[in-house]
Amino acid sequence: MTTDFSFHLLGRDGTARTGEIRMPRGVIRTPAFMPVGTAATVKGMYPEQVKALGADVVLGNTYHLMLRPGAERIAGLGGLHEFMNWQHPILTDSGGFQVMSLSQLRKLTEEGVTFQSHIDGSRHMLSPERSVEIQNLLGSDIVMQLDECVSLPCEDKVAEKAMRLSLRWAERCKSAFGNPAGRALFGIVQGGAVPALRVESARSLVEMDLKGYAIGGLAVGEPQDVMLAMIETVEPHLPQERPRYLMGVGTPDDIVEAVSRGVDMFDCVMPTRAGRHGQIFTRFGRMNLRNAKHADDSRPIDPQSSCQAANGYARAYLHHLVKADEMLGKMLLTWVNLAYYQELMAGLRAAIAAGTLVDFVAETKEGWARGEPA
């Protein structure tokens, strides 16, 4: 078992890469999808299930955990890994996005952001140093810098101001984090939809010599073509020997397109949230189990899937659970979705290693477009 954090490229196919992030708590195979464990749980799933599906790492949320149950309390209980019974790598976000999107009242200054909790109205201050401190208390393996994320579209001057503030905060996060063995701090490229700002942000972060780089501020309302254009703009300016993480993305199609453009890591609430609302992702495309056409359908979702929820339950039963708002329905459909996402990532890794990514992507997209056999 390694005592340090390292990234090793194992194969390329065009701009796409497959590799391994090695760290004391395990290996993250890339491209990787990280299930989101917002409040120290991947909603509707046991930790053992999540790992069995092929997930090497999960994401924890700094904002939610600092408010409830509290970072100091989790530290006193042995850290987030012990707390949620997940002994594998954990990446924590910085809390900045949730502060901007969820807090009722917030005030942004050079020092940080003061905000009011969406839970009980209590007031808190989140600075770059406090964000790192919280993530250290949680025991995170991969720590994200605090940044300012703006919604798109926005004026160029708004994107520029947020980008420059995020760079200054990145420097402060780096100083606060230090260089602990086996753990990593990632910077976040900002700049809205302005190519010049994105390039400046990327180059400035690379000069800080961080262990990984994220592309943030996307999947926040812009069309897919804008997101992909920003990835293409940033990718040439990120070091080949460091992992790249596209934050908050996304649909299976978003992931396939971003992997083809050189992205290594992803997270998104979509598979878990969609599952709780009766929506599933499959090799046949997206399905809505609420639809009445499933009420008398005795077939499983996909008999070829390795996931028991997808191959072992009748659609009629799953439809019934969804319509009755039964907890088991939310659990089973979340399981279906996370299984499909991990199967997709495994397929992408294998295709890149074999040099057949173009064929794999074409076949995958054809399956989504064709739908199920008649």
Short mmCIF file of N, CA, C and O in Angstrom, two decimals, residues 35-88:
data_model
loop_
_atom_site.label_atom_id
_atom_site.label_comp_id
_atom_site.label_asym_id
_atom_site.label_seq_id
_atom_site.Cartn_x
_atom_site.Cartn_y
_atom_site.Cartn_z
N PRO A 35 -19.86 8.60 -6.65
CA PRO A 35 -21.19 8.80 -6.09
C PRO A 35 -21.16 9.88 -5.01
O PRO A 35 -20.18 10.00 -4.27
N VAL A 36 -22.22 10.65 -4.95
CA VAL A 36 -22.27 11.78 -4.03
C VAL A 36 -22.87 11.34 -2.70
O VAL A 36 -24.01 10.87 -2.65
N GLY A 37 -22.09 11.49 -1.63
CA GLY A 37 -22.56 11.20 -0.29
C GLY A 37 -22.71 12.48 0.51
O GLY A 37 -21.93 12.74 1.43
N THR A 38 -23.67 13.28 0.16
CA THR A 38 -23.81 14.65 0.67
C THR A 38 -23.68 14.72 2.19
O THR A 38 -22.84 15.45 2.72
N ALA A 39 -24.49 13.98 2.89
CA ALA A 39 -24.54 14.06 4.37
C ALA A 39 -23.95 12.79 4.98
O ALA A 39 -24.52 12.20 5.88
N ALA A 40 -22.79 12.37 4.46
CA ALA A 40 -22.11 11.15 4.92
C ALA A 40 -22.89 9.89 4.58
O ALA A 40 -22.81 8.89 5.27
N THR A 41 -23.65 9.95 3.48
CA THR A 41 -24.35 8.77 2.99
C THR A 41 -24.68 8.96 1.53
O THR A 41 -25.11 10.04 1.11
N VAL A 42 -24.45 7.93 0.72
CA VAL A 42 -24.98 7.90 -0.63
C VAL A 42 -26.44 7.48 -0.48
O VAL A 42 -26.73 6.33 -0.15
N LYS A 43 -27.35 8.39 -0.68
CA LYS A 43 -28.75 8.19 -0.33
C LYS A 43 -29.32 6.89 -0.92
O LYS A 43 -29.22 6.64 -2.10
N GLY A 44 -29.90 6.08 -0.03
CA GLY A 44 -30.56 4.86 -0.46
C GLY A 44 -29.65 3.66 -0.66
O GLY A 44 -30.11 2.61 -1.10
N MET A 45 -28.35 3.81 -0.33
CA MET A 45 -27.40 2.73 -0.59
C MET A 45 -26.58 2.40 0.65
O MET A 45 -26.20 3.30 1.41
N TYR A 46 -26.29 1.12 0.85
CA TYR A 46 -25.32 0.72 1.85
C TYR A 46 -23.92 0.98 1.31
O TYR A 46 -23.68 0.82 0.10
N PRO A 47 -22.96 1.33 2.16
CA PRO A 47 -21.58 1.51 1.67
C PRO A 47 -21.05 0.28 0.94
O PRO A 47 -20.35 0.41 -0.07
N GLU A 48 -21.38 -0.90 1.44
CA GLU A 48 -20.90 -2.13 0.80
C GLU A 48 -21.45 -2.27 -0.63
O GLU A 48 -20.76 -2.77 -1.52
N GLN A 49 -22.69 -1.83 -0.83
CA GLN A 49 -23.27 -1.86 -2.17
C GLN A 49 -22.52 -0.93 -3.11
O GLN A 49 -22.22 -1.28 -4.26
N VAL A 50 -22.24 0.27 -2.62
CA VAL A 50 -21.57 1.27 -3.44
C VAL A 50 -20.21 0.74 -3.91
O VAL A 50 -19.85 0.86 -5.09
N LYS A 51 -19.47 0.15 -2.99
CA LYS A 51 -18.17 -0.39 -3.35
C LYS A 51 -18.30 -1.57 -4.31
O LYS A 51 -17.53 -1.68 -5.28
N ALA A 52 -19.28 -2.44 -4.08
CA ALA A 52 -19.47 -3.62 -4.92
C ALA A 52 -19.81 -3.24 -6.36
O ALA A 52 -19.51 -4.00 -7.30
N LEU A 53 -20.41 -2.07 -6.56
CA LEU A 53 -20.74 -1.63 -7.91
C LEU A 53 -19.51 -1.20 -8.69
O LEU A 53 -19.58 -1.04 -9.92
N GLY A 54 -18.39 -0.96 -7.98
CA GLY A 54 -17.16 -0.55 -8.66
C GLY A 54 -16.70 0.85 -8.32
O GLY A 54 -15.72 1.33 -8.90
N ALA A 55 -17.37 1.52 -7.38
CA ALA A 55 -16.93 2.87 -6.99
C ALA A 55 -15.68 2.78 -6.13
O ALA A 55 -15.66 2.04 -5.14
N ASP A 56 -14.66 3.51 -6.50
CA ASP A 56 -13.41 3.53 -5.73
C ASP A 56 -13.34 4.71 -4.77
O ASP A 56 -12.49 4.73 -3.87
N VAL A 57 -14.22 5.69 -4.92
CA VAL A 57 -14.17 6.92 -4.15
C VAL A 57 -15.58 7.50 -4.10
O VAL A 57 -16.36 7.33 -5.03
N VAL A 58 -15.92 8.13 -3.00
CA VAL A 58 -17.19 8.85 -2.89
C VAL A 58 -16.91 10.30 -2.50
O VAL A 58 -15.81 10.64 -2.06
N LEU A 59 -17.92 11.12 -2.68
CA LEU A 59 -17.79 12.56 -2.39
C LEU A 59 -18.58 12.91 -1.13
O LEU A 59 -19.73 12.47 -0.98
N GLY A 60 -17.97 13.68 -0.24
CA GLY A 60 -18.66 14.23 0.92
C GLY A 60 -18.80 15.73 0.79
O GLY A 60 -17.99 16.38 0.11
N ASN A 61 -19.80 16.29 1.46
CA ASN A 61 -20.11 17.71 1.28
C ASN A 61 -19.76 18.53 2.51
O ASN A 61 -20.34 18.35 3.58
N THR A 62 -18.81 19.42 2.36
CA THR A 62 -18.31 20.23 3.47
C THR A 62 -19.41 21.09 4.09
O THR A 62 -19.53 21.16 5.32
N TYR A 63 -20.20 21.74 3.25
CA TYR A 63 -21.24 22.63 3.76
C TYR A 63 -22.22 21.87 4.65
O TYR A 63 -22.50 22.27 5.79
N HIS A 64 -22.75 20.78 4.15
CA HIS A 64 -23.77 20.04 4.91
C HIS A 64 -23.17 19.42 6.18
O HIS A 64 -23.81 19.44 7.24
N LEU A 65 -21.96 18.89 6.08
CA LEU A 65 -21.37 18.22 7.24
C LEU A 65 -20.92 19.20 8.31
O LEU A 65 -20.95 18.89 9.49
N MET A 66 -20.51 20.41 7.91
CA MET A 66 -20.12 21.41 8.91
C MET A 66 -21.33 21.90 9.70
O MET A 66 -21.22 22.26 10.88
N LEU A 67 -22.50 21.89 9.04
CA LEU A 67 -23.72 22.33 9.72
C LEU A 67 -24.34 21.21 10.56
O LEU A 67 -24.90 21.46 11.62
N ARG A 68 -24.22 19.98 10.07
CA ARG A 68 -24.84 18.85 10.77
C ARG A 68 -24.17 17.56 10.31
O ARG A 68 -24.19 17.29 9.11
N PRO A 69 -23.50 16.84 11.19
CA PRO A 69 -23.44 16.97 12.65
C PRO A 69 -22.33 17.87 13.17
O PRO A 69 -22.20 18.06 14.37
N GLY A 70 -21.49 18.41 12.28
CA GLY A 70 -20.38 19.26 12.68
C GLY A 70 -19.05 18.56 12.45
O GLY A 70 -18.89 17.38 12.76
N ALA A 71 -18.09 19.31 11.89
CA ALA A 71 -16.79 18.71 11.55
C ALA A 71 -16.04 18.27 12.80
O ALA A 71 -15.40 17.21 12.81
N GLU A 72 -16.09 19.09 13.85
CA GLU A 72 -15.39 18.73 15.08
C GLU A 72 -15.97 17.45 15.70
O GLU A 72 -15.23 16.61 16.23
N ARG A 73 -17.28 17.30 15.63
CA ARG A 73 -17.91 16.08 16.15
C ARG A 73 -17.46 14.86 15.35
O ARG A 73 -17.14 13.81 15.92
N ILE A 74 -17.45 14.97 14.02
CA ILE A 74 -17.02 13.85 13.19
C ILE A 74 -15.56 13.50 13.49
O ILE A 74 -15.20 12.32 13.59
N ALA A 75 -14.72 14.53 13.65
CA ALA A 75 -13.31 14.27 13.98
C ALA A 75 -13.20 13.53 15.30
O ALA A 75 -12.40 12.59 15.44
N GLY A 76 -14.01 13.92 16.28
CA GLY A 76 -13.98 13.26 17.58
C GLY A 76 -14.44 11.82 17.53
O GLY A 76 -14.11 11.01 18.42
N LEU A 77 -15.19 11.48 16.49
CA LEU A 77 -15.69 10.12 16.32
C LEU A 77 -14.81 9.29 15.39
O LEU A 77 -15.21 8.21 14.96
N GLY A 78 -13.64 9.81 15.06
CA GLY A 78 -12.70 9.04 14.26
C GLY A 78 -12.56 9.46 12.82
O GLY A 78 -11.84 8.82 12.05
N GLY A 79 -13.27 10.53 12.42
CA GLY A 79 -13.19 11.00 11.05
C GLY A 79 -14.31 10.45 10.18
O GLY A 79 -15.05 9.54 10.57
N LEU A 80 -14.44 11.02 8.99
CA LEU A 80 -15.57 10.69 8.13
C LEU A 80 -15.55 9.23 7.66
O LEU A 80 -16.60 8.61 7.54
N HIS A 81 -14.36 8.67 7.42
CA HIS A 81 -14.29 7.28 6.98
C HIS A 81 -14.91 6.34 8.03
O HIS A 81 -15.69 5.44 7.69
N GLU A 82 -14.54 6.53 9.29
CA GLU A 82 -15.11 5.71 10.36
C GLU A 82 -16.58 6.01 10.55
O GLU A 82 -17.41 5.12 10.75
N PHE A 83 -16.92 7.29 10.48
CA PHE A 83 -18.28 7.74 10.75
C PHE A 83 -19.27 7.10 9.79
O PHE A 83 -20.34 6.64 10.20
N MET A 84 -18.92 7.04 8.49
CA MET A 84 -19.86 6.50 7.50
C MET A 84 -19.50 5.09 7.05
O MET A 84 -20.12 4.57 6.12
N ASN A 85 -18.51 4.47 7.71
CA ASN A 85 -18.12 3.10 7.41
C ASN A 85 -17.71 2.94 5.95
O ASN A 85 -18.12 2.02 5.25
N TRP A 86 -16.85 3.85 5.49
CA TRP A 86 -16.30 3.79 4.13
C TRP A 86 -14.78 3.94 4.25
O TRP A 86 -14.27 5.02 4.51
N GLN A 87 -14.07 2.84 4.12
CA GLN A 87 -12.62 2.83 4.37
C GLN A 87 -11.81 3.05 3.09
O GLN A 87 -10.65 2.67 3.01
N HIS A 88 -12.41 3.67 2.11
CA HIS A 88 -11.78 3.92 0.82
C HIS A 88 -11.66 5.44 0.62
O HIS A 88 -12.11 6.21 1.46
#
